[in-house]
């Protein structure tokens, strides 16, 4: 497609609006992670899942009702939705557990390997074809993850593996998302996922116990619920307004927000090799998006939250 044809197909103003929405979404997701990390200093991940999940469920179901998306539950009870929910639960608990110990920017940087993991999963389980350039991008991207994690060194922590587990589960979640009925509204699916996380968190509470929450922690979880709902709405709007290949790279701005929030709230700064690994992961991901756009296969997951 020529540049002029591209401009005629998707007005630049729409793409710029979509890019702004995507940046706003990433800000929301980074704020969610920061607020959750603050809450982990006082309460257990299960309690965070229960409380934040309940707040997010109310917001998302209200949004689904407002947009007329509440409907008979037939397709929502399908096997792909059930498996998506299971992997969403596993991704959430592993990522929140990692946030208890990892710097915000490190956890966010490792999680940016998700598009690479999704592409690999699509090859293995959906039969999609990938050329040698994208195979190389996947390998280079995971090399960047290894540089961030640095197994066998003094800086290695098992919580980095928890983020990697979250990446794997999130990739499986998004693969099952592709298998869902196209008629299912994204907001309704997200609301059901949030409700499932709430129920799972409540089920774990008898084993970990409930702790009284300070005003600060309660406010942090309220902020996290609002931020993740805001991010979700913005990312859906971005993918509907603009051309996906143009908009997708802007989701890597979450790393910038994570670095700034990590410094301002937790006095954290990523180490040199963390920055190097992050640059490699982001570069590989952007190249992957570019290649997938050229073969008209770009598919962005509807949400990046945890």
Rosetta silent file (secondary structure, phi, psi, omega in degrees, C-alpha in Angstrom):
SEQUENCE: XXXXXXXXXXXXXXXXXXXXXXXXXXXXXXXXXXXXXXXXXXXXXXXXXXXXXXXXXXXXXXXXXXXXXXXXXXXXXXXXXXXXXXXXXXXXXXXXXXXXXXXXXXXXXXXXXXXXXXXXXXXXXXXXXXXXXXXXXXXXXXXXXXXXXXXXXXXXXXXXXXXXXXXXXXXXXXXXXXXXXXXXXXXXXXXXXXXXXXXXXXXXXXXXXXXXXXXXXXXXXXXXXXXXXXXXXXXXXXXXXXXXXXXXXXXXXXXXXXXXXXXXXXXXXXXXXXXXXXXXXXXXXXXXXXXXXXXXXXXXXXXXXX
SCORE:     score description
SCORE:     0.000 S_00000001
   1 L     0.000  127.914  179.230    0.000    0.000    0.000 S_00000001
   2 L   -72.184  165.415  179.807    1.431    3.381   -0.988 S_00000001
   3 H   -61.651  -43.005 -178.913    1.664    6.256    1.466 S_00000001
   4 H   -65.262  -40.850  178.032   -1.099    8.192   -0.322 S_00000001
   5 H   -64.263  -38.540  178.821   -3.385    5.154   -0.373 S_00000001
   6 H   -62.922  -41.395  179.857   -2.666    4.621    3.326 S_00000001
   7 H   -64.820  -37.484  179.093   -3.611    8.262    4.043 S_00000001
   8 H   -70.017  -35.769 -177.593   -6.851    7.869    2.118 S_00000001
   9 H   -70.881  -41.921 -177.561   -7.700    4.611    3.898 S_00000001
  10 L  -133.969  107.073 -179.457   -7.054    5.950    7.412 S_00000001
  11 L   -56.321  142.027 -178.639   -6.966    9.726    7.971 S_00000001
  12 H   -59.201  -35.810 -179.645   -3.893   10.871    9.853 S_00000001
  13 H   -60.862  -37.705  176.988   -6.098   12.671   12.380 S_00000001
  14 H   -65.183  -42.727  179.282   -7.715    9.336   13.295 S_00000001
  15 H   -65.499  -38.484  178.705   -4.319    7.702   13.733 S_00000001
  16 H   -67.117  -39.217  175.879   -3.076   10.567   15.889 S_00000001
  17 H   -63.725  -42.054  179.734   -6.197   10.344   18.050 S_00000001
  18 H   -64.856  -40.095  177.882   -5.731    6.588   18.316 S_00000001
  19 H   -62.267  -41.863  177.526   -2.067    7.015   19.268 S_00000001
  20 H   -63.016  -39.856  176.992   -3.082    9.461   21.994 S_00000001
  21 H   -64.790  -39.176  179.393   -5.671    6.992   23.279 S_00000001
  22 H   -66.472  -41.329  177.126   -3.091    4.197   23.303 S_00000001
  23 H   -62.917  -41.472  177.643   -0.622    6.340   25.262 S_00000001
  24 H   -62.811  -39.290  178.104   -3.418    7.212   27.716 S_00000001
  25 H   -62.657  -43.201 -179.880   -4.234    3.504   28.055 S_00000001
  26 H   -66.409  -34.249  174.368   -0.621    2.659   28.840 S_00000001
  27 H   -62.258  -42.723  178.191   -0.548    5.423   31.434 S_00000001
  28 H   -62.024  -43.803 -179.512   -3.635    3.846   33.017 S_00000001
  29 H   -67.237  -38.493  177.750   -2.090    0.371   33.068 S_00000001
  30 H   -66.009  -40.157  176.012    1.172    1.686   34.537 S_00000001
  31 H   -62.520  -40.568  176.302   -0.781    3.561   37.231 S_00000001
  32 H   -57.487  -48.210 -179.563   -2.668    0.347   37.981 S_00000001
  33 H   -61.395  -41.325 -179.414    0.613   -1.530   38.438 S_00000001
  34 H   -64.917  -43.213  179.968    2.011    1.218   40.677 S_00000001
  35 H   -66.393  -38.556  177.501   -1.107    1.297   42.870 S_00000001
  36 H   -64.888  -42.633  178.583   -1.128   -2.493   43.134 S_00000001
  37 H   -61.369  -38.641  175.496    2.558   -2.490   44.104 S_00000001
  38 H   -61.018  -42.677 -178.106    1.772    0.053   46.827 S_00000001
  39 H   -67.052  -30.166 -179.256   -1.005   -2.198   48.126 S_00000001
  40 L   -66.102  -15.036  178.145    1.305   -5.247   48.245 S_00000001
  41 L   -73.585  -13.345 -176.737    3.252   -3.513   51.011 S_00000001
  42 L  -123.334  -34.616 -175.170    0.275   -4.029   53.339 S_00000001
  43 L  -128.998  166.145 -176.711   -1.947   -6.855   52.066 S_00000001
  44 L   -78.155  155.329  177.381   -1.640  -10.193   50.274 S_00000001
  45 H   -54.168  -36.849 -179.036   -2.082  -10.608   46.481 S_00000001
  46 H   -62.698  -40.937  179.197   -5.299  -12.592   47.034 S_00000001
  47 H   -67.862  -36.581  176.276   -6.871   -9.700   48.934 S_00000001
  48 H   -62.773  -45.032  179.584   -5.760   -7.293   46.218 S_00000001
  49 H   -60.126  -41.908 -177.825   -7.368   -9.503   43.572 S_00000001
  50 H   -66.947  -48.270 -174.415  -10.610   -9.658   45.563 S_00000001
  51 H   -73.475  -51.397  179.959  -10.891   -5.945   46.355 S_00000001
  52 H   -64.211  -38.996  179.606   -9.600   -4.478   43.098 S_00000001
  53 H   -61.164  -40.964  179.666  -11.478   -7.132   41.116 S_00000001
  54 H   -63.632  -43.377  179.836  -14.765   -6.246   42.821 S_00000001
  55 H   -65.082  -45.536 -179.658  -14.277   -2.543   42.059 S_00000001
  56 H   -65.309  -36.249  179.036  -13.265   -3.193   38.452 S_00000001
  57 H   -61.169  -45.243  179.426  -16.194   -5.607   37.995 S_00000001
  58 H   -59.834  -45.933 -178.782  -18.686   -2.943   39.061 S_00000001
  59 H   -63.118  -45.204 -175.568  -17.134   -0.406   36.683 S_00000001
  60 H   -72.955  -38.980  176.831  -16.972   -2.789   33.707 S_00000001
  61 H   -66.953  -35.260  176.050  -20.449   -4.266   34.174 S_00000001
  62 H   -64.329  -40.852  177.949  -21.814   -0.736   34.488 S_00000001
  63 H   -65.209  -41.849  178.464  -20.045    0.186   31.251 S_00000001
  64 H   -62.480  -40.564  178.351  -21.402   -2.949   29.541 S_00000001
  65 H   -65.764  -43.678 -178.588  -24.919   -2.078   30.723 S_00000001
  66 H   -61.858  -35.763 -179.122  -24.560    1.545   29.591 S_00000001
  67 L   -91.724    8.058  176.245  -23.453    0.438   26.129 S_00000001
  68 L    69.536   33.226 -175.801  -26.236   -2.166   25.881 S_00000001
  69 L  -103.628    0.797  174.765  -23.846   -5.117   25.921 S_00000001
  70 L   -80.604  124.455 -173.070  -25.486   -7.183   28.661 S_00000001
  71 L  -148.771  173.700  177.292  -27.199  -10.034   26.873 S_00000001
  72 L   -50.781  143.958 -166.237  -28.132  -13.746   27.295 S_00000001
  73 L   -84.047    7.254 -175.794  -25.135  -15.659   28.595 S_00000001
  74 L   -46.989  -67.318 -176.052  -24.940  -18.405   25.930 S_00000001
  75 H   -63.453  -26.052 -177.406  -21.647  -17.525   24.143 S_00000001
  76 H   -71.308  -15.747  179.825  -20.034  -16.285   27.379 S_00000001
  77 H   -95.639   13.495 -177.652  -20.255  -19.846   28.758 S_00000001
  78 L   -75.072  162.907 -179.138  -18.221  -21.328   25.906 S_00000001
  79 H   -61.753  -43.630  178.600  -14.990  -23.302   26.377 S_00000001
  80 H   -59.216  -38.031  178.133  -12.702  -20.599   24.894 S_00000001
  81 H   -66.965  -39.893  179.440  -14.078  -18.033   27.366 S_00000001
  82 H   -62.852  -46.082  178.963  -13.602  -20.478   30.240 S_00000001
  83 H   -67.280  -37.446  176.298   -9.979  -21.200   29.292 S_00000001
  84 H   -59.077  -42.078 -179.342   -9.341  -17.506   28.730 S_00000001
  85 H   -64.479  -41.773  179.329  -10.603  -16.836   32.244 S_00000001
  86 H   -60.307  -48.421 -178.274   -8.376  -19.540   33.757 S_00000001
  87 H   -70.935  -29.573  174.971   -5.227  -18.180   32.136 S_00000001
  88 H   -64.599  -41.156  176.434   -6.233  -14.617   32.999 S_00000001
  89 H   -60.664  -48.023 -178.505   -6.446  -15.655   36.654 S_00000001
  90 H   -64.119  -40.177  178.849   -3.007  -17.300   36.546 S_00000001
  91 H   -63.670  -40.407 -177.798   -1.486  -14.307   34.751 S_00000001
  92 H   -66.899  -48.633 -175.895   -2.922  -11.892   37.316 S_00000001
  93 H   -68.635  -34.838  179.079   -1.810  -13.701   40.440 S_00000001
  94 H   -70.419  -36.941 -179.548    1.703  -14.362   39.101 S_00000001
  95 H   -71.615  -42.702  178.611    2.168  -10.724   38.053 S_00000001
  96 H   -64.226  -38.886  176.560    0.869   -9.291   41.338 S_00000001
  97 H   -60.593  -41.807  179.199    3.119  -11.716   43.236 S_00000001
  98 H   -63.568  -37.566 -178.304    6.097  -10.497   41.201 S_00000001
  99 H   -64.410  -20.121  179.177    5.247   -6.857   41.972 S_00000001
 100 L   -64.149  -24.660 -174.466    5.701   -7.546   45.683 S_00000001
 101 L  -126.046  -25.787 -174.841    9.475   -7.769   45.140 S_00000001
 102 L   -88.334  147.084  169.195   10.437   -6.522   41.679 S_00000001
 103 L   -59.519  147.419 -176.036   10.966   -2.883   40.683 S_00000001
 104 H   -58.213  -44.835 -177.294    8.028   -1.604   38.657 S_00000001
 105 H   -65.620  -37.037  179.581   10.101   -0.909   35.530 S_00000001
 106 H   -64.624  -46.986 -179.945   11.691   -4.384   35.583 S_00000001
 107 H   -61.746  -43.334 -179.931    8.360   -6.173   35.809 S_00000001
 108 H   -65.002  -38.859 -178.968    6.918   -3.997   33.043 S_00000001
 109 H   -64.832  -45.786  179.738    9.978   -4.527   30.830 S_00000001
 110 H   -62.483  -37.499 -176.803    9.842   -8.325   31.096 S_00000001
 111 H   -68.397  -17.833  179.528    6.109   -8.251   30.380 S_00000001
 112 L   -70.771   -3.881  172.872    6.756   -6.498   27.070 S_00000001
 113 L   -75.935   -2.313 -176.422    7.806   -9.905   25.717 S_00000001
 114 H   -56.215  -47.379  179.881    4.077  -10.697   25.490 S_00000001
 115 H   -59.099  -35.180  177.380    3.692   -9.949   21.729 S_00000001
 116 H   -66.115  -42.042  179.917    6.626  -12.267   21.024 S_00000001
 117 H   -66.723  -37.070  178.771    5.068  -14.991   23.178 S_00000001
 118 H   -64.457  -43.792  179.299    1.694  -14.532   21.454 S_00000001
 119 H   -61.792  -43.927  178.226    3.309  -14.907   18.017 S_00000001
 120 H   -61.961  -43.106  178.563    5.139  -18.047   19.162 S_00000001
 121 H   -64.744  -37.309  178.638    1.918  -19.452   20.620 S_00000001
 122 H   -64.667  -34.064  176.722    0.007  -18.682   17.431 S_00000001
 123 H   -67.925  -45.286 -174.046    2.584  -20.676   15.478 S_00000001
 124 H   -74.449  -35.619 -169.918    2.449  -23.640   17.856 S_00000001
 125 H  -117.638  -16.731  179.763   -1.297  -23.765   18.526 S_00000001
 126 L  -112.405   -1.883  177.548   -3.094  -21.828   15.779 S_00000001
 127 L    72.629   18.550  178.909   -1.046  -22.990   12.811 S_00000001
 128 L   -73.948  150.119 -178.644    0.018  -19.479   11.784 S_00000001
 129 L   -97.751  136.823  179.785    3.074  -19.165    9.550 S_00000001
 130 L  -129.686  128.919  179.052    6.080  -17.083   10.567 S_00000001
 131 L   -78.319  175.655 -174.308    9.004  -16.256    8.313 S_00000001
 132 H   -65.765  -28.311 -179.836   12.649  -16.307    9.305 S_00000001
 133 H   -66.614  -41.788  179.598   12.710  -12.560   10.050 S_00000001
 134 H   -75.069  -31.742  171.827   10.027  -12.848   12.699 S_00000001
 135 H   -60.045  -41.992  178.712   11.625  -15.998   14.120 S_00000001
 136 H   -64.117  -40.704  178.193   14.802  -13.949   14.475 S_00000001
 137 H   -62.494  -39.475  177.884   12.841  -11.124   16.146 S_00000001
 138 H   -62.476  -47.042 -179.062   11.382  -13.623   18.634 S_00000001
 139 H   -63.048  -43.808  179.261   14.828  -15.009   19.476 S_00000001
 140 H   -64.823  -40.859  178.895   16.361  -11.538   19.849 S_00000001
 141 H   -61.313  -43.544  178.755   13.423  -10.395   21.980 S_00000001
 142 H   -71.162  -25.815  171.282   13.789  -13.299   24.357 S_00000001
 143 H   -62.779  -40.511  175.975   17.530  -12.597   24.507 S_00000001
 144 H   -60.533  -39.304  177.260   16.539   -9.146   25.784 S_00000001
 145 H   -63.063  -42.405  179.009   14.396  -10.818   28.460 S_00000001
 146 H   -61.064  -38.415  178.614   17.354  -12.990   29.495 S_00000001
 147 H   -64.008  -38.702  178.183   19.485   -9.836   29.846 S_00000001
 148 H   -69.098  -45.090 -176.362   16.856   -8.304   32.150 S_00000001
 149 H   -72.905  -40.493  179.722   16.376  -11.484   34.194 S_00000001
 150 L    51.392   63.007  179.274   20.105  -12.406   34.204 S_00000001
 151 L   -62.126  142.325  178.210   19.769  -16.010   35.474 S_00000001
 152 L    83.813   -0.251  179.160   22.711  -17.253   37.492 S_00000001
 153 L  -106.436  174.295 -178.813   23.862  -13.761   38.486 S_00000001
 154 L   -66.087  -29.095 -177.841   23.622  -11.881   41.744 S_00000001
 155 L   -82.518   -3.671 -178.022   20.778   -9.755   40.385 S_00000001
 156 L   -71.079  140.611  174.403   18.599  -12.760   39.547 S_00000001
 157 L  -138.718  145.746 -179.046   15.370  -13.217   41.497 S_00000001
 158 H   -63.999  -21.687 -179.546   12.731  -15.901   41.292 S_00000001
 159 H   -69.192  -22.694  172.120   10.126  -13.140   41.014 S_00000001
 160 H   -63.585  -36.511  177.136   11.403  -12.438   37.503 S_00000001
 161 H   -66.374  -30.743  176.730   10.266  -15.962   36.667 S_00000001
 162 H   -64.380  -38.124  176.370    6.842  -15.056   38.040 S_00000001
 163 H   -65.881  -41.070  177.754    6.600  -12.275   35.438 S_00000001
 164 H   -61.911  -38.830  175.456    7.658  -14.754   32.754 S_00000001
 165 H   -62.019  -39.072  177.469    4.926  -17.102   33.981 S_00000001
 166 H   -64.633  -37.386  177.285    2.495  -14.191   33.675 S_00000001
 167 H   -62.388  -47.299 -179.369    3.700  -13.603   30.095 S_00000001
 168 H   -61.347  -45.887 -179.488    3.095  -17.255   29.183 S_00000001
 169 H   -66.892  -37.001  178.377   -0.364  -17.264   30.793 S_00000001
 170 H   -66.672  -38.222  177.020   -1.269  -13.931   29.174 S_00000001
 171 H   -63.648  -43.329  177.458   -0.229  -15.290   25.774 S_00000001
 172 H   -62.967  -40.941  176.711   -2.423  -18.352   26.328 S_00000001
 173 H   -57.217  -45.137 -176.459   -5.263  -16.037   27.416 S_00000001
 174 H   -73.578  -28.740  175.062   -4.967  -13.999   24.217 S_00000001
 175 H   -66.972  -41.898  177.117   -4.787  -17.106   22.028 S_00000001
 176 H   -70.242  -26.920  174.943   -8.064  -18.315   23.532 S_00000001
 177 H   -61.256  -38.329  178.753   -9.428  -14.789   23.045 S_00000001
 178 H   -65.802  -24.124 -178.176   -8.918  -15.284   19.308 S_00000001
 179 H   -86.468   -8.113 -178.121  -10.995  -18.469   19.502 S_00000001
 180 L   -72.955  160.273  175.812  -13.993  -16.730   21.093 S_00000001
 181 L   -60.589  134.145 -179.901  -17.130  -15.838   19.168 S_00000001
 182 L   -67.130  -18.124  179.774  -16.672  -12.528   17.345 S_00000001
 183 L   -78.520   -9.115 -179.049  -20.129  -11.485   18.497 S_00000001
 184 L   -76.222  124.272  177.989  -19.036  -11.319   22.142 S_00000001
 185 L   -65.728  135.695 -178.302  -18.571   -7.687   23.285 S_00000001
 186 H   -60.717  -38.719 -179.306  -15.039   -7.058   24.570 S_00000001
 187 H   -62.961  -40.224 -179.587  -16.322   -5.073   27.563 S_00000001
 188 H   -66.191  -41.495  177.614  -18.533   -7.972   28.640 S_00000001
 189 H   -61.787  -43.559  178.863  -15.633  -10.442   28.362 S_00000001
 190 H   -64.113  -38.395  179.366  -13.429   -8.133   30.427 S_00000001
 191 H   -65.174  -42.286  177.500  -16.189   -7.745   33.032 S_00000001
 192 H   -63.608  -40.216  176.909  -16.579  -11.514   33.348 S_00000001
 193 H   -62.288  -43.355  178.547  -12.805  -11.835   33.700 S_00000001
 194 H   -63.238  -40.053  178.232  -12.723   -9.204   36.453 S_00000001
 195 H   -64.656  -40.450  178.864  -15.558  -10.955   38.273 S_00000001
 196 H   -63.518  -40.019  177.760  -13.724  -14.300   38.043 S_00000001
 197 H   -63.611  -38.600  177.483  -10.579  -12.726   39.504 S_00000001
 198 H   -61.074  -48.500 -178.727  -12.699  -11.351   42.363 S_00000001
 199 H   -63.387  -41.060  179.774  -14.184  -14.770   43.125 S_00000001
 200 H   -64.359  -42.793  177.760  -10.762  -16.438   42.929 S_00000001
 201 H   -61.580  -42.706  177.859   -9.265  -13.876   45.299 S_00000001
 202 H   -62.881  -37.553 -179.701  -12.123  -14.393   47.758 S_00000001
 203 H   -65.996  -29.247 -179.936  -11.635  -18.170   47.573 S_00000001
 204 H   -82.399  -19.462 -174.225   -7.971  -17.771   48.566 S_00000001
 205 H   -57.694  -38.710  178.309   -8.656  -15.458   51.520 S_00000001
 206 H   -59.780  -23.206 -178.015   -9.384  -18.263   54.055 S_00000001
 207 H   -90.454  -26.396 -177.844   -5.845  -19.562   53.426 S_00000001
 208 H  -110.680  -17.965  178.431   -3.973  -16.243   53.593 S_00000001
 209 L    87.199  154.320  177.269   -6.253  -14.239   55.859 S_00000001
 210 L  -100.543  132.263  177.585   -7.861  -10.816   55.581 S_00000001
 211 L  -111.923  140.451  175.802   -5.935   -7.799   56.803 S_00000001
 212 L   -61.808  137.316 -176.520   -7.474   -4.489   57.753 S_00000001
 213 L  -102.648  135.944  175.372   -6.631   -1.936   55.082 S_00000001
 214 L   -71.025  167.810  176.954   -5.422    1.567   55.783 S_00000001
 215 H   -60.480  -38.906 -178.617   -6.998    4.553   54.076 S_00000001
 216 H   -63.414  -44.286 -179.369   -3.926    4.783   51.834 S_00000001
 217 H   -67.895  -40.674  177.163   -4.191    1.161   50.676 S_00000001
 218 H   -60.487  -44.057  178.398   -7.932    1.442   50.087 S_00000001
 219 H   -63.721  -38.437  179.071   -7.354    4.576   48.035 S_00000001
 220 H   -62.399  -41.722 -179.816   -4.585    2.815   46.090 S_00000001
 221 H   -71.275  -34.751  173.571   -6.908   -0.058   45.173 S_00000001
 222 H   -61.985  -43.913  178.175   -9.674    2.356   44.182 S_00000001
 223 H   -63.276  -39.382  179.334   -7.151    4.125   41.986 S_00000001
 224 H   -63.612  -43.120  179.987   -5.978    0.808   40.528 S_00000001
 225 H   -63.872  -44.456  178.422   -9.540   -0.216   39.627 S_00000001
 226 H   -63.907  -41.933 -177.196  -10.250    3.138   37.993 S_00000001
 227 H   -66.130  -42.273 -177.332   -6.904    3.114   36.170 S_00000001
 228 H   -72.094  -34.846  176.149   -7.274   -0.391   34.748 S_00000001
 229 H   -67.680  -42.242  176.888  -10.869    0.294   33.650 S_00000001
 230 H   -60.702  -45.633  179.463   -9.760    3.580   32.066 S_00000001
 231 H   -61.882  -40.718 -179.980   -6.864    1.841   30.326 S_00000001
 232 H   -62.997  -47.429 -179.051   -9.116   -0.867   28.991 S_00000001
 233 H   -60.880  -42.235 -178.672  -11.625    1.600   27.547 S_00000001
 234 H   -66.817  -39.829 -177.595   -8.844    3.649   25.931 S_00000001
 235 H   -70.268  -35.299  175.988   -7.096    0.658   24.352 S_00000001
 236 H   -66.287  -43.911  179.088  -10.354   -0.611   22.853 S_00000001
 237 H   -62.953  -39.223 -179.000  -11.117    2.869   21.529 S_00000001
 238 H   -62.330  -42.190 -177.588   -7.599    3.175   20.095 S_00000001
 239 H   -73.555  -19.116  178.569   -7.880   -0.053   18.127 S_00000001
 240 H   -91.029  -26.552 -176.875  -11.258    1.011   16.733 S_00000001
 241 H   -84.988  -44.932 -172.284  -10.284    4.567   15.773 S_00000001
 242 L  -110.000  176.426  177.626   -6.863    4.052   14.182 S_00000001
 243 L   -80.157  126.346 -168.329   -4.952    1.633   12.005 S_00000001
 244 H   -59.133  -41.027 -179.113   -3.573   -1.118   14.234 S_00000001
 245 H   -62.770  -30.253  177.558   -0.114   -1.226   12.665 S_00000001
 246 H   -77.090  -39.292 -171.481    0.298    2.498   13.324 S_00000001
 247 H   -81.641  -36.899 -170.605   -1.083    2.437   16.867 S_00000001
 248 H   -52.509  -43.406 -178.387    0.414   -0.785   18.275 S_00000001
 249 H   -60.959  -21.806 -178.110    4.000    0.471   18.863 S_00000001
 250 H   -70.038  -12.216  178.442    2.688    3.209   21.157 S_00000001
 251 H   -71.399  -16.225  176.847    1.854    0.602   23.781 S_00000001
 252 H   -73.460   -6.293  174.316    5.554    0.415   24.604 S_00000001
 253 H   -64.624  -13.553  176.846    5.189    3.845   26.202 S_00000001
 254 H   -58.975  -29.938  178.036    4.120    1.887   29.285 S_00000001
 255 H   -64.946  -41.048  178.217    7.834    1.405   29.979 S_00000001
 256 H   -63.000  -44.745  178.356    8.382    5.151   30.175 S_00000001
 257 H   -63.377  -39.337 -179.716    5.447    5.534   32.558 S_00000001
 258 H   -64.955  -40.631  179.078    6.699    2.603   34.655 S_00000001
 259 H   -64.624  -45.875 -178.789   10.183    4.126   34.953 S_00000001
 260 H   -64.758  -47.182 -179.730    8.805    7.546   35.940 S_00000001
 261 H   -65.851  -38.566  177.727    6.288    6.131   38.441 S_00000001
 262 H   -61.099  -38.847  179.485    8.869    3.743   39.860 S_00000001
 263 H   -72.950  -46.016 -175.391   11.218    6.648   40.519 S_00000001
 264 H   -69.348  -37.539 -174.310    8.597    9.073   41.872 S_00000001
 265 H   -95.871  -39.719 -172.894    6.757    6.593   44.128 S_00000001
 266 H  -114.802    1.258 -177.960    9.324    3.928   45.027 S_00000001
 267 L    56.713   39.215  179.600   12.654    5.711   44.356 S_00000001
 268 L  -104.610  140.217  171.215   13.551    2.932   41.888 S_00000001
 269 L  -133.528  133.492  179.937   15.713    3.315   38.822 S_00000001
 270 L   -66.136  145.990  178.102   16.452    0.450   36.398 S_00000001
 271 L   -73.861  168.713 -177.190   20.053   -0.714   36.170 S_00000001
 272 H   -56.260  -49.219 -176.559   22.101   -0.338   32.985 S_00000001
 273 H   -69.148  -26.656  173.765   21.573   -3.927   31.808 S_00000001
 274 H   -64.836  -40.139  178.586   17.854   -3.655   32.538 S_00000001
 275 H   -66.937  -40.280  178.399   17.721   -0.695   30.165 S_00000001
 276 H   -62.329  -48.742  179.595   19.703   -2.590   27.530 S_00000001
 277 H   -61.800  -39.992  178.899   17.417   -5.622   27.777 S_00000001
 278 H   -62.236  -42.964  179.784   14.326   -3.412   27.683 S_00000001
 279 H   -62.235  -38.755  179.298   15.547   -1.681   24.517 S_00000001
 280 H   -66.519  -43.973 -179.983   16.126   -5.062   22.855 S_00000001
 281 H   -63.008  -46.508 -179.045   12.669   -6.342   23.833 S_00000001
 282 H   -64.409  -44.280  179.214   10.944   -3.160   22.642 S_00000001
 283 H   -60.727  -42.052  178.643   12.941   -3.072   19.400 S_00000001
 284 H   -64.992  -41.447 -179.892   12.093   -6.694   18.658 S_00000001
 285 H   -64.501  -42.156  179.241    8.431   -6.102   19.418 S_00000001
 286 H   -65.258  -40.222  177.510    8.209   -3.062   17.160 S_00000001
 287 H   -64.438  -38.892  178.150    9.919   -4.965   14.349 S_00000001
 288 H   -61.057  -43.786  178.260    7.478   -7.848   14.877 S_00000001
 289 H   -61.257  -42.644  179.362    4.541   -5.432   14.563 S_00000001
 290 H   -60.716  -46.023 -179.219    6.071   -3.991   11.393 S_00000001
 291 H   -66.517  -42.549 -178.896    6.500   -7.448    9.827 S_00000001
 292 H   -66.606  -34.294  176.589    3.024   -8.609   10.846 S_00000001
 293 H   -64.086  -37.624 -178.690    1.524   -5.443    9.413 S_00000001
 294 H   -66.797  -28.259  177.412    3.225   -6.162    6.104 S_00000001
 295 L  -103.328   14.729  174.523    1.575   -9.566    5.928 S_00000001
 296 L    58.230   44.025  178.490   -1.736   -8.154    7.253 S_00000001
 297 L  -123.139   10.719 -175.943   -1.761  -10.231   10.419 S_00000001
 298 L   -64.420  124.813  176.344   -1.478   -7.613   13.163 S_00000001
 299 L  -136.127  116.535 -178.274   -3.842   -8.490   16.007 S_00000001
 300 L   -98.341  133.675  177.863   -3.628   -6.531   19.245 S_00000001
 301 L   -61.379  145.778 -175.385   -4.925   -8.024   22.453 S_00000001
 302 L   -70.198  -17.714 -179.976   -7.913   -6.071   23.809 S_00000001
 303 L  -148.759  150.654  179.816   -6.313   -5.425   27.163 S_00000001
 304 L  -118.989    9.373 -173.869   -2.848   -5.252   28.698 S_00000001
 305 L   -81.443  174.792 -179.278   -3.800   -5.069   32.293 S_00000001
 306 L  -130.976    0.000    0.000   -3.189   -7.465   35.163 S_00000001
